[in-house]
Structures are given as C-alpha cells and as structure tokens.
Short mmCIF file of C-alpha atoms in Angstrom, two decimals:
data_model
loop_
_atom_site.label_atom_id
_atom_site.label_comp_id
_atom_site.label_asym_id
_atom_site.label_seq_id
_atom_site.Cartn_x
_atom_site.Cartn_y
_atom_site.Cartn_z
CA UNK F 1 -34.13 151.18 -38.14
CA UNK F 2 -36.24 148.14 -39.56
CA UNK F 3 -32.93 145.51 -38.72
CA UNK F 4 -33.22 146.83 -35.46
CA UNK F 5 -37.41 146.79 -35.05
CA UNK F 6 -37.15 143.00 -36.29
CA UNK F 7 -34.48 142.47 -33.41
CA UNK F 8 -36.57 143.70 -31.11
CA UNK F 9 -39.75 141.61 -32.21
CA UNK F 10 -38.05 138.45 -32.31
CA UNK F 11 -36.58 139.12 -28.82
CA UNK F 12 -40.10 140.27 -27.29
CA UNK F 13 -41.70 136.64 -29.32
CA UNK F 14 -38.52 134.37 -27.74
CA UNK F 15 -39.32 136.42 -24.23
CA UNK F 16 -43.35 135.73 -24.97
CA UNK F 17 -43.04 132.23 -25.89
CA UNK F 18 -40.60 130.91 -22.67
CA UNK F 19 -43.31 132.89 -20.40
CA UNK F 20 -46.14 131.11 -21.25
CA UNK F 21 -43.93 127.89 -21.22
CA UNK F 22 -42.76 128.56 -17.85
CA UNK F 23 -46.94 129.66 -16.71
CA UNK F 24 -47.50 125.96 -18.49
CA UNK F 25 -45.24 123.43 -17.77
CA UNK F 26 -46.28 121.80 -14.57
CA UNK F 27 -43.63 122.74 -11.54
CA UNK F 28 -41.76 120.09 -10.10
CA UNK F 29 -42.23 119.12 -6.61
CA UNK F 30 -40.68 117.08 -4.13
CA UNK F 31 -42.04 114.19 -1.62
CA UNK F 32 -40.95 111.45 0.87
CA UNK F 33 -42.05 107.82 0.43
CA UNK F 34 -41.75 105.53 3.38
CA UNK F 35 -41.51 102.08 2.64
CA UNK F 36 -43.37 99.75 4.69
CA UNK F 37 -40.88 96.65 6.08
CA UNK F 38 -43.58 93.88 5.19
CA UNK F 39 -43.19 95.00 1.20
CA UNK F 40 -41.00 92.21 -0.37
CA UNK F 41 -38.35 92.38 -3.82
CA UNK F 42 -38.39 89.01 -4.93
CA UNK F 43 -36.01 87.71 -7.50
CA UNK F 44 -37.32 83.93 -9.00
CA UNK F 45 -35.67 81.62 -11.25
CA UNK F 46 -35.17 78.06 -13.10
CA UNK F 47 -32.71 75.32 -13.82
CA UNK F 48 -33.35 72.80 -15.78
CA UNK F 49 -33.45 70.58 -11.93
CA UNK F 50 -35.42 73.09 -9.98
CA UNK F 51 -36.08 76.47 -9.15
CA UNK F 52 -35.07 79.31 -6.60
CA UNK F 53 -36.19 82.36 -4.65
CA UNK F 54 -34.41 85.21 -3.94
CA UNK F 55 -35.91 87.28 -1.38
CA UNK F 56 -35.07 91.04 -0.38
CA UNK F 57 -34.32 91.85 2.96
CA UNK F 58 -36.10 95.31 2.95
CA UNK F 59 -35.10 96.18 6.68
CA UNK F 60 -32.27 97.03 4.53
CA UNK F 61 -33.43 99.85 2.46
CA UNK F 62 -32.39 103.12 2.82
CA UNK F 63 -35.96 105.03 3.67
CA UNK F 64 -37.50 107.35 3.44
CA UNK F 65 -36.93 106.94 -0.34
CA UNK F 66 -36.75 111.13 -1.68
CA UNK F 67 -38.93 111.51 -4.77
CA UNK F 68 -38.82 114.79 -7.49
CA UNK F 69 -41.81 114.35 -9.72
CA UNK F 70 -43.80 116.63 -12.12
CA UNK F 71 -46.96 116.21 -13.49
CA UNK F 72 -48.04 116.37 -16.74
CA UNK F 73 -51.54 115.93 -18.61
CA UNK F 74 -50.13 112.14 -20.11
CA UNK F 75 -48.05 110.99 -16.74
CA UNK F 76 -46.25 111.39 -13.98
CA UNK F 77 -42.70 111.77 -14.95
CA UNK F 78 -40.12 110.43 -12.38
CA UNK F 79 -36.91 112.43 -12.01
CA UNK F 80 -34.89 110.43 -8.84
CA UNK F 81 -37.47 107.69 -7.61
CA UNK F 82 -34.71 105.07 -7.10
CA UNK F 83 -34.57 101.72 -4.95
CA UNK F 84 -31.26 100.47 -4.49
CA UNK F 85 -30.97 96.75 -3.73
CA UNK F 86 -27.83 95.52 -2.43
CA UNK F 87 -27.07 92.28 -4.13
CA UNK F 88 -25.95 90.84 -0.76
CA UNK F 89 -29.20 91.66 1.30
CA UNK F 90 -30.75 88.91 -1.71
CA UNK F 91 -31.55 85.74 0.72
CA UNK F 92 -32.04 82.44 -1.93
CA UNK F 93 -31.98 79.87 0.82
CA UNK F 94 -28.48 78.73 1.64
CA UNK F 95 -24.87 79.95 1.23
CA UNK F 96 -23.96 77.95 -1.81
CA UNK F 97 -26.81 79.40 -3.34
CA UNK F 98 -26.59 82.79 -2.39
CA UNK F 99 -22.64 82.99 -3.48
CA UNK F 100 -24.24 81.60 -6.97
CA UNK F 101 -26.57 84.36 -6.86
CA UNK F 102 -24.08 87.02 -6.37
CA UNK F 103 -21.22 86.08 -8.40
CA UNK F 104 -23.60 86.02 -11.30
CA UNK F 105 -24.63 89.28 -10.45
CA UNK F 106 -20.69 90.26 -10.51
CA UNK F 107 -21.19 91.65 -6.71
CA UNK F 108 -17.48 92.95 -6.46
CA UNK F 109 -18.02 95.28 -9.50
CA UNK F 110 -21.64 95.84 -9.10
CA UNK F 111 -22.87 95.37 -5.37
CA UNK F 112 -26.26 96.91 -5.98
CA UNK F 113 -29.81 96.16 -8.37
CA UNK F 114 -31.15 99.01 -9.13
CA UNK F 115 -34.99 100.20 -9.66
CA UNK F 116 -35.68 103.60 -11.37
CA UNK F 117 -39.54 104.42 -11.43
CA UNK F 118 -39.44 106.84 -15.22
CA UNK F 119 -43.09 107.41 -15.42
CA UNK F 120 -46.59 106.56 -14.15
CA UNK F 121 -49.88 106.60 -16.09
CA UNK F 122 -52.44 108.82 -14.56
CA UNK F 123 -54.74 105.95 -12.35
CA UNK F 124 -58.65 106.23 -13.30
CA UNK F 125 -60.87 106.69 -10.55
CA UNK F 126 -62.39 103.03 -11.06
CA UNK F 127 -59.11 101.54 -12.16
CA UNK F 128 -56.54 99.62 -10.30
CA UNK F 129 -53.86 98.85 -12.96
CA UNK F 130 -51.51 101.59 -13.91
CA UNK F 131 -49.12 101.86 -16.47
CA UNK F 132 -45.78 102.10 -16.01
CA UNK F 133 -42.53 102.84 -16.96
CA UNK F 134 -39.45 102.02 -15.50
CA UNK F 135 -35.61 100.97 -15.52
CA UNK F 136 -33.72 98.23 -14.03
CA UNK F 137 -29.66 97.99 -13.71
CA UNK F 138 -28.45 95.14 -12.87
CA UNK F 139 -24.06 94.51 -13.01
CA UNK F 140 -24.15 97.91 -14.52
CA UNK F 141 -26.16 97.66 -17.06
CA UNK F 142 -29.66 99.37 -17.53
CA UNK F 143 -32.48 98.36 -19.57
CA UNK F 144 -35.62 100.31 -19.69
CA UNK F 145 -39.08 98.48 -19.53
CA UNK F 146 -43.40 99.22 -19.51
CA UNK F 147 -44.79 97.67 -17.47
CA UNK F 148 -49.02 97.35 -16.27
CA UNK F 149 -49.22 97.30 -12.67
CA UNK F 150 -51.70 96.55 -9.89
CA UNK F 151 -52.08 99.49 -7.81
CA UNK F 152 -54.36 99.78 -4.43
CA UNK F 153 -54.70 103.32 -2.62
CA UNK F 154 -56.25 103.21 0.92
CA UNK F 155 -54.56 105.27 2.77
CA UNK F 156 -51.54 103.53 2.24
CA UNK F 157 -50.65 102.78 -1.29
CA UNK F 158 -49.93 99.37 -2.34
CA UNK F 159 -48.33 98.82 -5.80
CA UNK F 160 -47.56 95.24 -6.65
CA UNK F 161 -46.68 93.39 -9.81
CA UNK F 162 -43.86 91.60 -11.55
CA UNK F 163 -41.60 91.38 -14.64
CA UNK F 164 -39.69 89.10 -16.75
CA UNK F 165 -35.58 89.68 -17.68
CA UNK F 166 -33.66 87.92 -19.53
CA UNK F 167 -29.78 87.81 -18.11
CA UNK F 168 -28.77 88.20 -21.56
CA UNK F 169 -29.86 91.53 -21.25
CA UNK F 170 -27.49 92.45 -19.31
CA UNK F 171 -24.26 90.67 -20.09
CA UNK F 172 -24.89 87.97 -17.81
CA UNK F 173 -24.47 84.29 -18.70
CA UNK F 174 -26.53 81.50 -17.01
CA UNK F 175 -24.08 79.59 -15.09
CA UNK F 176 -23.52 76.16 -15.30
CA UNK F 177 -22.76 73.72 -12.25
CA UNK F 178 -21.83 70.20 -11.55
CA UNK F 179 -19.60 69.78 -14.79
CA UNK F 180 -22.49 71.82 -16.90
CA UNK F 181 -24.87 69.22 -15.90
CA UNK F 182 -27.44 71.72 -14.36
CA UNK F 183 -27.66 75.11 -16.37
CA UNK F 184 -29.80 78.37 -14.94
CA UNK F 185 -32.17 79.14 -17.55
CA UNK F 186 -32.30 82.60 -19.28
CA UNK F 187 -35.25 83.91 -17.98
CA UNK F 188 -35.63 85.48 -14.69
CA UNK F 189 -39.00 87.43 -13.09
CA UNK F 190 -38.56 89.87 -10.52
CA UNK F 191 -41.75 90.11 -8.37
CA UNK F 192 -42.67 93.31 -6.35
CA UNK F 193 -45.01 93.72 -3.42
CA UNK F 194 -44.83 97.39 -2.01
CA UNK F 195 -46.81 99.04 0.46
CA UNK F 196 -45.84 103.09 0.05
CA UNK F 197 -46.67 105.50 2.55
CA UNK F 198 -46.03 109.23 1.62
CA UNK F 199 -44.81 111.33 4.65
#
C-alpha cells in the first residue's frame, strides 16, 4: 500500500511541476520580417596595398524572412531568424576581385554566408543599443559572437552595427597574390545596416 501511495505522489509532483512549467514558460510565437531593399551587408577588408568593399546585393534576399521567437524575462531567444547571403550576390568592385572574394570563401562547397540572430537583450525605453547575440557561418563553419548594437524603432525598425572576424576562424587562409607580394590581412569587419519591417 505505502510503495504504491509514494508512486502515486511522485507521479501527481512530476504532473504538478511540468504544469506550472508549461503555465510559465513564455509560448513561442511566430512573425514575418520584411526587409527593406535600401538595408546593405557589407563585407570590408585590408592588404597590406589597399583595401576592399564587398557589398550585398539585398534585391537578392529571400523575404519575407520567417521568424519563431519566445520571450523570456532576460531576452528574446531566436529559434530560425536566419539571413542567407549568397557568396556570389557579394559585389567588391571588379571581376578579378570578386573571383578573389569567392574562392576564398570556397563558393563551390559553400555558396552561402550565413547570419543566425540567437538572442536579443530586452531594449530600455530610453536606450538605443541592444545586446546581442548571434552566429555567423561562413565556408561551413560557424562561430558564435555578442555583439552591442544600435537599434532605432519608428515605425520601421532600423538595427545597424558591425563586427570584426578573423578568417582564421573559420579555416580560411589570407591569400596571397602577385608571387606573395600583396597578402589579405587576417582581419575582416562585416558591417550591417538593416531597416526591418514586421508584416
């Protein structure tokens, strides 16, 4: 009888305990994010000559971008907020350049950058920087990063910002050209300008 009371009481406490979970835990919901075409992805780097821009030809985003998000007292958690960047939409200024651009990215393997928003910070009334976190895959390989961004909502919202890589990161080497007399530095910053509208 007593085995079978204590059965019963930790079945009824396991029941209890996922209900008020459940009543708890913020539901997730779903929402639609347009993004506007004058936002710009912008990909900037160095050689030890000069340096070059790589800019995003965002008439070339799928939108609307479909967002599952649930939130929580600490942030905003992120479950499929994803912008996919096709390395060959990247414009750097002229062919030679942009073949550069995409065999160090290893295009034929890995045709796409990707951008994975994880989390946001809640924003403060007053504030305009928010916290975020976020990862970036680039030739397959994903590194997570936090990130403080600038963050402007009037009627539209308008996040913009940037962040500094390293290739190493990611398995990439800096190339070298003209007999290894001109060498892409390590260090690359992607720069972000987005203007959101949610639909």
């Amino acid at each position: 009888m007593i085995p079978f009371v204590i059965h019963n009481i930790k079945s009824i406490s396991t029941m209890t305990l996922l209900f008020i979970g459940a009543f708890f835990s913020a539901p997730e919901r779903e929402t639609r994010v347009w993004v506007a075409p004058e936002s710009e992805v912008v990909i900037k780097g160095t050689t030890n000559v000069n340096a070059f821009t790589c800019r995003y030809n965002v008439q070339e985003l799928e939108v609307p971008v479909q967002l599952t998000y649930n939130e929580k007292v600490e942030q905003i958690q992120f479950k499929n907020a994803k912008l996919k960047l096709a390395n060959d939409c990247f414009d750097c200024g002229g062919k030679a350049i942009n073949k550069d651009f995409r065999e160090l990215l290893k295009t034929e393997r890995h045709p796409q950058v990707e951008l994975r928003l994880l989390h946001v910070d809640p924003l403060e009334s007053d504030a305009q920087k928010i916290g975020v976190g976020m990862e970036i895959t680039i030739a397959g390989v994903a590194r997570k990063y936090q990130t403080t961004l600038n963050c402007v909502q009037a009627g539209d919202i308008c996040v913009n910002g940037s962040l500094d890589l390293l290739l190493s990161d990611f398995g990439l080497e800096p190339p070298r050209k003209v007999l290894g007399m001109i060498k892409v530095d390590n260090k690359i910053k992607v720069q972000f300008s987005l203007k959101l509208k949610e639909i």
